[in-house]
Short mmCIF file of C-alpha atoms and ligand atoms in Angstrom, two decimals:
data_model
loop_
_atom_site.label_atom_id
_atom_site.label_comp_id
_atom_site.label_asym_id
_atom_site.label_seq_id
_atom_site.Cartn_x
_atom_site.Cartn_y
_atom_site.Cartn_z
CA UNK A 1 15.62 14.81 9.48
CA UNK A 2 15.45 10.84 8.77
CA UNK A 3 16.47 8.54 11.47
CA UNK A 4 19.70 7.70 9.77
CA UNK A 5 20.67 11.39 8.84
CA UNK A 6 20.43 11.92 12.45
CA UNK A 7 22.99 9.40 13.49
CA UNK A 8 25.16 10.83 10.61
CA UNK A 9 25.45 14.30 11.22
CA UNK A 10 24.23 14.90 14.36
CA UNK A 11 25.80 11.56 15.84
CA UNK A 12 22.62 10.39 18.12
CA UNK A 13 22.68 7.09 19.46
CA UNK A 14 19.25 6.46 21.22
CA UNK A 15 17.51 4.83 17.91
CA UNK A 16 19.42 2.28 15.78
CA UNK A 17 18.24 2.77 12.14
CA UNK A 18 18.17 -0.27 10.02
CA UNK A 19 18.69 -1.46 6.34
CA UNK A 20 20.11 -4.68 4.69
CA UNK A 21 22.63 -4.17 1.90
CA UNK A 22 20.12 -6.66 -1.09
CA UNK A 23 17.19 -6.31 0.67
CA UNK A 24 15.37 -6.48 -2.15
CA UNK A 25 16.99 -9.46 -4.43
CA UNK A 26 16.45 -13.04 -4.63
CA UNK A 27 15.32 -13.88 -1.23
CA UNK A 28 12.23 -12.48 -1.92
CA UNK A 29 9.18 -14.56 -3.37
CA UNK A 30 8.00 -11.66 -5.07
CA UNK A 31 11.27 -10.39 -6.40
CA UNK A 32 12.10 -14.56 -8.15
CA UNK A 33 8.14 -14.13 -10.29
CA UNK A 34 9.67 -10.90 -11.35
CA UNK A 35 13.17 -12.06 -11.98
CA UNK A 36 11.64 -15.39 -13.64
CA UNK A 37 9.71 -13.45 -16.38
CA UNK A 38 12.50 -11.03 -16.92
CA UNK A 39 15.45 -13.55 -17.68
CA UNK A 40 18.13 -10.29 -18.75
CA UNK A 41 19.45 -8.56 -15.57
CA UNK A 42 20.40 -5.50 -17.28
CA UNK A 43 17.35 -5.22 -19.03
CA UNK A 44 15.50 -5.63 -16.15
CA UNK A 45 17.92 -2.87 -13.97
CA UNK A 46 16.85 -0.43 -17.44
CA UNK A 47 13.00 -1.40 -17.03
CA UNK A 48 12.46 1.75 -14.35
CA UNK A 49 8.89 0.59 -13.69
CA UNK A 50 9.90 -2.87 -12.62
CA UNK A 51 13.23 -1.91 -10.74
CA UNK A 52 11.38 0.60 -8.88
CA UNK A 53 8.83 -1.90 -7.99
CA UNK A 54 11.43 -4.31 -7.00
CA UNK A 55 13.04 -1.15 -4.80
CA UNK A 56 9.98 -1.08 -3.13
CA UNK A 57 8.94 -5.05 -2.43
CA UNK A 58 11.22 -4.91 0.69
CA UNK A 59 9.47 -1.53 2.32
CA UNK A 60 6.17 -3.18 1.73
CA UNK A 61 6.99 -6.15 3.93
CA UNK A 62 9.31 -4.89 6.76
CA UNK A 63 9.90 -1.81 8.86
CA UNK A 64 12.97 -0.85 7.45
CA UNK A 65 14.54 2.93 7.59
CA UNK A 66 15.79 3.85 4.01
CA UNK A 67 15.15 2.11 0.15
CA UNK A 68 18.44 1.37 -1.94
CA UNK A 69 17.60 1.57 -5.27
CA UNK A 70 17.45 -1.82 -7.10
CA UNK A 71 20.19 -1.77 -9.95
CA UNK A 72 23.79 -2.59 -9.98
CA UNK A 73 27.46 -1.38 -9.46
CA UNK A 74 28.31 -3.08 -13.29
CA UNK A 75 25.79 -0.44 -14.70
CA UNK A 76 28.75 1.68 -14.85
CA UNK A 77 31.07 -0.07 -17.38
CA UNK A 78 28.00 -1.05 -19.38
CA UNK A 79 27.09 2.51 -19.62
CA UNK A 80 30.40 2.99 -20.50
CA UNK A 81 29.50 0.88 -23.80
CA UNK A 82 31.68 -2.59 -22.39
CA UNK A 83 28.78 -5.39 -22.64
CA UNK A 84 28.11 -6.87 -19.48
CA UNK A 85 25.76 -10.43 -18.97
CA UNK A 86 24.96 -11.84 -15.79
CA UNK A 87 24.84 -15.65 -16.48
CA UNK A 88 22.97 -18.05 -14.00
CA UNK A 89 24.92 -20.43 -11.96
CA UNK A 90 28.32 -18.25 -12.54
CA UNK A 91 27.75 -13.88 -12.11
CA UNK A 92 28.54 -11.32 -14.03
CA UNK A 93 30.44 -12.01 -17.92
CA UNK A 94 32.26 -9.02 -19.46
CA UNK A 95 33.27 -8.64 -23.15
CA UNK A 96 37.13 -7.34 -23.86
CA UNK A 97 37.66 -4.19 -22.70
CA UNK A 98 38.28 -1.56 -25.30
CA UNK A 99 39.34 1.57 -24.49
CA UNK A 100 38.83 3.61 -27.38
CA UNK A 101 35.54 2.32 -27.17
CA UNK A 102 35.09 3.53 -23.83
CA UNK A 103 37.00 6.89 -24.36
CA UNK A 104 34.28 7.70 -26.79
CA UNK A 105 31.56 7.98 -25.01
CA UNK A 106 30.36 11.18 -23.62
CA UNK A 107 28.78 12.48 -20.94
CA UNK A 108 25.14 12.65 -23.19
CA UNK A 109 25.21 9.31 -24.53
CA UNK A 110 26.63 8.04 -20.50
CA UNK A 111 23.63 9.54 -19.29
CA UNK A 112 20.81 8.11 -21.88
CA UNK A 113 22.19 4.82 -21.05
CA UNK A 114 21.50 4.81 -17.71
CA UNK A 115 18.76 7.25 -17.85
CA UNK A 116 16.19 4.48 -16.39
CA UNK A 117 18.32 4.21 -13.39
CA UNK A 118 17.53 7.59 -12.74
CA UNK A 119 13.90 7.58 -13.38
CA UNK A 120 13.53 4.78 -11.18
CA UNK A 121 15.06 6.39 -8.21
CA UNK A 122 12.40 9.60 -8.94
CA UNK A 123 9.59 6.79 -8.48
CA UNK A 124 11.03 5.61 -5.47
CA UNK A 125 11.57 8.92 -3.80
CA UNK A 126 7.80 10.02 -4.74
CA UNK A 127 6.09 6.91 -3.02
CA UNK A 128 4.40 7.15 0.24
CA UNK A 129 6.31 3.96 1.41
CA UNK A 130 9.43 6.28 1.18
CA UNK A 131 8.25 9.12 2.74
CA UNK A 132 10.67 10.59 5.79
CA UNK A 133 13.13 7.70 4.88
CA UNK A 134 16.03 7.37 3.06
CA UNK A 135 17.18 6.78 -0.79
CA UNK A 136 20.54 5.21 -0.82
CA UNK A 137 22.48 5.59 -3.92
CA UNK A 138 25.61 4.05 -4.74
CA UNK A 139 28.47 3.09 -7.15
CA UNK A 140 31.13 0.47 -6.86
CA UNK A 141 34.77 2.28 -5.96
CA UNK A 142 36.84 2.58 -9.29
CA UNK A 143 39.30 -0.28 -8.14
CA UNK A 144 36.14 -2.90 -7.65
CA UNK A 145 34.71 -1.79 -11.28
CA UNK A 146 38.56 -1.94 -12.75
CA UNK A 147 38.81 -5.42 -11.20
CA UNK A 148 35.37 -6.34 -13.28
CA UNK A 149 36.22 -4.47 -16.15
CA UNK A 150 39.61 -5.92 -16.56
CA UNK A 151 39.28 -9.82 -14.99
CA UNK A 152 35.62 -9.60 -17.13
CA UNK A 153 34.35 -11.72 -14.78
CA UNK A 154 34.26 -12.80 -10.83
CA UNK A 155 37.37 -12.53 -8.84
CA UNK A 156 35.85 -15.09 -6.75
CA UNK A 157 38.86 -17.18 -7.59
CA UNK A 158 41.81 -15.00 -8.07
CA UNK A 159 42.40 -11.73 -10.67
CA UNK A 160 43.59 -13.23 -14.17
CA UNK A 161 47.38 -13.28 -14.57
CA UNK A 162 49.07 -10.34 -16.04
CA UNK A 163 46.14 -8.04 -14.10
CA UNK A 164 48.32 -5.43 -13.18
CA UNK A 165 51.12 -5.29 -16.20
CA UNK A 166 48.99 -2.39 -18.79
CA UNK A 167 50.03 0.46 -16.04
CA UNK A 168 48.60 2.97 -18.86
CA UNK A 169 45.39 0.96 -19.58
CA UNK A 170 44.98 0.98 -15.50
CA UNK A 171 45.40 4.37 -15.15
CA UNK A 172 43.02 5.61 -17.97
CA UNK A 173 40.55 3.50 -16.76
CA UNK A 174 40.90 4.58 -13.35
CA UNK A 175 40.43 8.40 -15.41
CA UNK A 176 37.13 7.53 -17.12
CA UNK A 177 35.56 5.95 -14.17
CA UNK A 178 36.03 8.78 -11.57
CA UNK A 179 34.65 11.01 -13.85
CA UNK A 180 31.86 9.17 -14.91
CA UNK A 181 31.00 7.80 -11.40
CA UNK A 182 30.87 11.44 -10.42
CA UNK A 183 27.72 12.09 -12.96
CA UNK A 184 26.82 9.13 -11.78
CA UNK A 185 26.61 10.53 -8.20
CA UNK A 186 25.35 13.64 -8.95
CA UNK A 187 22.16 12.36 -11.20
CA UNK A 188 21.21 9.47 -8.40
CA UNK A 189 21.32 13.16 -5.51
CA UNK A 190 19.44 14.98 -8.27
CA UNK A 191 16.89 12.21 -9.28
CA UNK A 192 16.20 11.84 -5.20
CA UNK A 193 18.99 10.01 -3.15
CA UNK A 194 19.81 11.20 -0.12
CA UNK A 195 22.79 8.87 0.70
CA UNK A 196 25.36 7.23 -1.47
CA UNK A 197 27.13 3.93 -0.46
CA UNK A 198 30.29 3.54 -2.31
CA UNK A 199 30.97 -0.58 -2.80
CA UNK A 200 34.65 -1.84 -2.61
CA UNK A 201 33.65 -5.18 -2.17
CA UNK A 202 37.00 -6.68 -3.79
CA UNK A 203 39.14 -4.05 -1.90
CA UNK A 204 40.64 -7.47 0.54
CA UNK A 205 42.36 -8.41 -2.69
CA UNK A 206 45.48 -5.86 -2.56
CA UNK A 207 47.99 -5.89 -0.93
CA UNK A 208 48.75 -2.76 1.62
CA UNK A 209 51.40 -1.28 -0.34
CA UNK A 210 49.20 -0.74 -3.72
CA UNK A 211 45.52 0.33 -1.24
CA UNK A 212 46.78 3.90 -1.95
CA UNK A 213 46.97 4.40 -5.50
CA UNK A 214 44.09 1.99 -6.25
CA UNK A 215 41.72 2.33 -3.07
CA UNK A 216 42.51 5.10 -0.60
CA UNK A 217 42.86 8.12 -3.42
CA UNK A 218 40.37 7.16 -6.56
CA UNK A 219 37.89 6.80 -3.14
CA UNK A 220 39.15 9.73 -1.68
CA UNK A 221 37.97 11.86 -4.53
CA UNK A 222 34.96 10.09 -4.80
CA UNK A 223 34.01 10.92 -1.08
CA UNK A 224 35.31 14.40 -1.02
CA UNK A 225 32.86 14.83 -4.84
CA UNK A 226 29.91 13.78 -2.33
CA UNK A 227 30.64 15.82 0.46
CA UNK A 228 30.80 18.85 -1.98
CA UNK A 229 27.07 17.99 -2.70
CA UNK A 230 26.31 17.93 1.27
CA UNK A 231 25.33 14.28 1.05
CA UNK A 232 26.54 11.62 3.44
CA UNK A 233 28.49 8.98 1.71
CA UNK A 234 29.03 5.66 3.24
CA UNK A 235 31.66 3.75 2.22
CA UNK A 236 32.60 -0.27 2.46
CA UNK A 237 35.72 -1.14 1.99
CA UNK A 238 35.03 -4.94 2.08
CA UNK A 239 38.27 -6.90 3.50
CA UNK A 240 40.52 -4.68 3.97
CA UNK A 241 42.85 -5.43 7.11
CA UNK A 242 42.96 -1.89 8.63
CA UNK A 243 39.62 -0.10 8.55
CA UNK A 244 41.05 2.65 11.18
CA UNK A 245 43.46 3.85 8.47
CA UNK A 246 41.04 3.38 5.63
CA UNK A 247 38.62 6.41 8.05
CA UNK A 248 41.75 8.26 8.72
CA UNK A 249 42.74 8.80 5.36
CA UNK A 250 39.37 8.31 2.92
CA UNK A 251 37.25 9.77 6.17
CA UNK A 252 33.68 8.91 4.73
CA UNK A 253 30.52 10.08 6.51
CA UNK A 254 30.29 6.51 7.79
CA UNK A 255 32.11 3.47 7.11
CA UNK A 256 30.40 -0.11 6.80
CA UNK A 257 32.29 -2.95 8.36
CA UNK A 258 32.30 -6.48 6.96
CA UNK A 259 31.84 -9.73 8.98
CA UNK A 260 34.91 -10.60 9.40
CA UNK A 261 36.14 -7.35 11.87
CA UNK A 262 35.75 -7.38 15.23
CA UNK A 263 33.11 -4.83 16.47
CA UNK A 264 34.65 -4.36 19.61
CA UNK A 265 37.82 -2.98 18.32
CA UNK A 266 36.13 -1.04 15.80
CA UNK A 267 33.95 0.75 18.24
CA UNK A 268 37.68 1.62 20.30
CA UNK A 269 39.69 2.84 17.09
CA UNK A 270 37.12 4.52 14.62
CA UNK A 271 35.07 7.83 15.62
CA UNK A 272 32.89 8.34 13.04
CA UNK A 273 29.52 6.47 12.71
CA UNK A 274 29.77 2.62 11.86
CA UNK A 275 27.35 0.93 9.58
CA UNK A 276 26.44 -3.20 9.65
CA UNK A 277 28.91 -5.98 10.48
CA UNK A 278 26.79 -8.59 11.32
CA UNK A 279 27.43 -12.15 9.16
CA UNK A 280 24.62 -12.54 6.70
CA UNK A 281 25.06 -15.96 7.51
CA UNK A 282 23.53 -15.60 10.64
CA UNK A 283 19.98 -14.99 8.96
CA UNK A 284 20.43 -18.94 7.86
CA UNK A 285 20.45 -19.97 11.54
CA UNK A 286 17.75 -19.74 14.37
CA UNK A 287 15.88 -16.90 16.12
CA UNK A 288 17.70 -17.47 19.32
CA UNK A 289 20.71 -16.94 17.42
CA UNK A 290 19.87 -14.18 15.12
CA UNK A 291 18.49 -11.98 18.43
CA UNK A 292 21.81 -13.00 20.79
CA UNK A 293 24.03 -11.88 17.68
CA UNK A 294 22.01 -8.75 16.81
CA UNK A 295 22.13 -7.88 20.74
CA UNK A 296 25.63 -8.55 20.46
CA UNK A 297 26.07 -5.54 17.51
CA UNK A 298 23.29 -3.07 19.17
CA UNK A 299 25.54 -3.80 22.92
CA UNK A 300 29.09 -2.80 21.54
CA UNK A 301 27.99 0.16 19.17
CA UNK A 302 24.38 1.36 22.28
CA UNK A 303 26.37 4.53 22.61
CA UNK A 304 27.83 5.19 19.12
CA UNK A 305 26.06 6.40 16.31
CA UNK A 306 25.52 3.01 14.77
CA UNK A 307 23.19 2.17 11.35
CA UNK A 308 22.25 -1.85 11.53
CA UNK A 309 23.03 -3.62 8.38
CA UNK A 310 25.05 -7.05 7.98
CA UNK A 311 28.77 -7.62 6.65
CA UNK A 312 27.40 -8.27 3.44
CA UNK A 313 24.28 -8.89 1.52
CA UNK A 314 21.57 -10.74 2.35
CA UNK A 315 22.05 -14.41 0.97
CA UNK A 316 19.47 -15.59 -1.76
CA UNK A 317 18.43 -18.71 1.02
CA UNK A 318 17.24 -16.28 3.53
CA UNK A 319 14.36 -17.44 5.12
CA UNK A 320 12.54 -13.58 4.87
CA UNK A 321 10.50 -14.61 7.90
CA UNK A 322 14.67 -14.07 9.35
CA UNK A 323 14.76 -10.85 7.56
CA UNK A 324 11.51 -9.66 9.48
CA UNK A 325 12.93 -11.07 12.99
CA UNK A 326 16.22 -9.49 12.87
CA UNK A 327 14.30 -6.08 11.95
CA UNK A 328 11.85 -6.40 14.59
CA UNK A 329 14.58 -7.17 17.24
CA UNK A 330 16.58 -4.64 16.25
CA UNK A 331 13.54 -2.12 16.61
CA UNK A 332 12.22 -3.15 19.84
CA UNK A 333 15.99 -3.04 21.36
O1 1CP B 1 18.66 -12.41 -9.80
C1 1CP B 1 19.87 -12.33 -9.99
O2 1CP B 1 20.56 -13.19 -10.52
C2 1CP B 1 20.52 -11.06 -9.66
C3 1CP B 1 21.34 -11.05 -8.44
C4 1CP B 1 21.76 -9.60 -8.26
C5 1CP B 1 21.05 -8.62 -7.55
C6 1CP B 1 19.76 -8.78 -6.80
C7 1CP B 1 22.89 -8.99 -8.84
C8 1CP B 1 23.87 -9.61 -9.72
N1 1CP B 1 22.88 -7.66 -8.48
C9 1CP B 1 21.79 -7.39 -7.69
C10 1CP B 1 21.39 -6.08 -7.17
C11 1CP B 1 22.40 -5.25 -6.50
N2 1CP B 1 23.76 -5.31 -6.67
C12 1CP B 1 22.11 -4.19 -5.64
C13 1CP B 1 20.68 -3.74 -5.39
C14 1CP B 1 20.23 -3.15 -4.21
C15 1CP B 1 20.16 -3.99 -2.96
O3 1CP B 1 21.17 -4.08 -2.26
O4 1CP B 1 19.06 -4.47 -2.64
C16 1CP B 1 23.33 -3.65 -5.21
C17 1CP B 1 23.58 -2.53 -4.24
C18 1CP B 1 24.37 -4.36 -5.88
C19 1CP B 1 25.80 -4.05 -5.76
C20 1CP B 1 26.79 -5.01 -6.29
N3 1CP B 1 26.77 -5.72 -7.46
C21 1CP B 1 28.05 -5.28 -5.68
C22 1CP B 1 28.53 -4.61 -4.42
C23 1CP B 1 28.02 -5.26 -3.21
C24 1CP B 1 28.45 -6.71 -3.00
O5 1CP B 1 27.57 -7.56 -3.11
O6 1CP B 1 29.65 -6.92 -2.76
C25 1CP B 1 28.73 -6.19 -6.48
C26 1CP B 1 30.11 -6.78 -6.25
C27 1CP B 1 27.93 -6.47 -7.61
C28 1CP B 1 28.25 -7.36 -8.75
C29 1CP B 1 27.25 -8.43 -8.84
N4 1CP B 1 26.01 -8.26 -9.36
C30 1CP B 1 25.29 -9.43 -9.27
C31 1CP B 1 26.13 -10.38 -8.65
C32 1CP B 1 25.76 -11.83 -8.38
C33 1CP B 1 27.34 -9.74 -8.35
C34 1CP B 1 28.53 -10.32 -7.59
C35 1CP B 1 29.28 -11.27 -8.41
C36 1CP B 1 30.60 -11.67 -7.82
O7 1CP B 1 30.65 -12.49 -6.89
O8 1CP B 1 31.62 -11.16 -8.32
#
């Protein structure tokens, strides 16, 4: 068993895996002369000889435990036929959604779409640099790919007015995308990933009353799908006030905290095996800094089965000479 199965389902806590949520991505020299020659992002998630090369670049340079497979959580509504950009200087750009477009498609023509996603992860998982590690998967929860889908853009600075007022719309979508985030799943496990990380990264945006019927259950079903296929799922519920509740009611194999929760009271109110925490914006600091804050994480969580990663992705002004530190610090502890 990997290193980070073991502090899944058998709970140990004398190792502390590690792996950085966009470790491979723009901090990365060798990722930008890629990324430079290959100006479409999608394209460039579809070429499955370049994203699995990109997969890779970050297991070439550092000692890290598992490989998440370089592609993205807006795969999903483009394979679902709604065009997606990613324009520099301001993210991802979505056309209209149309949902008789979308109810169209089919499971066949879902698949061919994203068929190089798949391919990719096969590369990955027959590399040497892989071998006795892990593959993480992953999709973005159906509320953060409705939020996308619908605002067509960011939510960086607030959903679009009249978000929530097509209850019918919302619900179909929500429909379509647990279905087809399911074959999703299921052809990342079957093309070679042996953990799936479900992103909620605009899950801080609700309000408590609506985190059932747009986070707790569409997730719920989502985790319980993965469990069926006796993988772990991980799931990060990204600002959300109440994580214990969130494990109470979604109870994922492990949850990822963000930056903003205090470790401390997470390691007193949640049993099952934490994942990350620390601020990404750490890495931008010193080494003094970066080793008292990673003791700091490896200290609270020393006796619970605990997975290092940050509170968020690595930011694109990383110094990876940081990247290396914090990994080496974190495997000497
Ligand atoms: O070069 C570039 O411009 C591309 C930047 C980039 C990268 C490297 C984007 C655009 N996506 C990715 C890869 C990516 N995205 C991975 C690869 C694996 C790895 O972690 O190394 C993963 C897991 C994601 C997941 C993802 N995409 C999330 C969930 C996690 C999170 O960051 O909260 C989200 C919200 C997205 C949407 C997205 N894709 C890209 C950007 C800049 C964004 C966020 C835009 C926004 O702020 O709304």
């Amino acid at each position: 068993m990997t290193i980070i199965q073991n502090t899944i389902k058998d709970k140990q806590t004398s190792t502390k895996p590690i792996w950085l949520m966009r470790q491979a991505g723009r901090y990365l020299p060798e990722f930008r002369d890629i990324r430079k020659s290959n100006p479409d992002f999608i394209n460039l998630c579809l070429d499955y000889s370049l994203s699995s090369k990109i997969t890779l670049q970050p297991l070439e340079r550092f000692n890290l435990d598992a490989a998440i497979i370089f592609s993205d959580i807006l795969m999903v509504p483009y394979g679902l036929r709604q065009k997606v950009e990613f324009k520099e200087n301001f993210g991802p750009k979505l056309d209209e959604l149309n949902l008789k477009e979308i109810l169209r498609v089919d499971e066949i023509d879902f698949i061919k779409r994203l068929f190089p996603i798949y391919k990719s992860i096969k590369e990955v998982s027959n590399n040497k640099l892989t071998k006795g590690k892990d593959i993480i998967g992953f999709v973005g929860a159906p509320w953060t790919l409705l939020v996308y889908m619908i605002n067509k853009k960011s939510p960086k600075d607030d959903l679009i007015k009249g978000f929530f007022k097509d209850d019918f719309l919302i619900n179909r979508i929500l429909n379509v995308l647990e279905k087809f985030l399911k074959i999703h799943i299921e052809h990342q496990i079957n093309s070679g990933a042996t953990i799936i990380q479900i992103f909620d990264s605009w899950a801080g945006l609700l309000k408590e009353k609506d985190l059932p019927n747009y986070v707790y259950i569409p997730t719920l079903n989502l985790v319980n799908f993965v469990k069926s296929l006796n993988i772990p799922v991980i799931c990060f519920p990204k600002g959300i006030k109440d994580y214990k509740k969130f494990c109470e009611i979604v109870n994922p194999s492990a949850i990822n905290i963000d930056y903003t929760v205090d470790p401390s009271l997470i390691l007193k109110e949640i049993k099952i095996p934490v994942q990350g925490g620390l601020d990404p914006k750490i890495l931008l600091t010193d080494k003094e800094n970066i080793k008292k804050e990673t003791l700091k994480y490896l200290n609270i969580f020393k006796d619970h089965p605990y997975i290092f990663n940050l509170g968020h992705g690595v930011m694109p002004q990383t110094n990876p000479d940081m990247v290396e530190y914090l990994i080496k610090t974190v495997k000497e502890s």
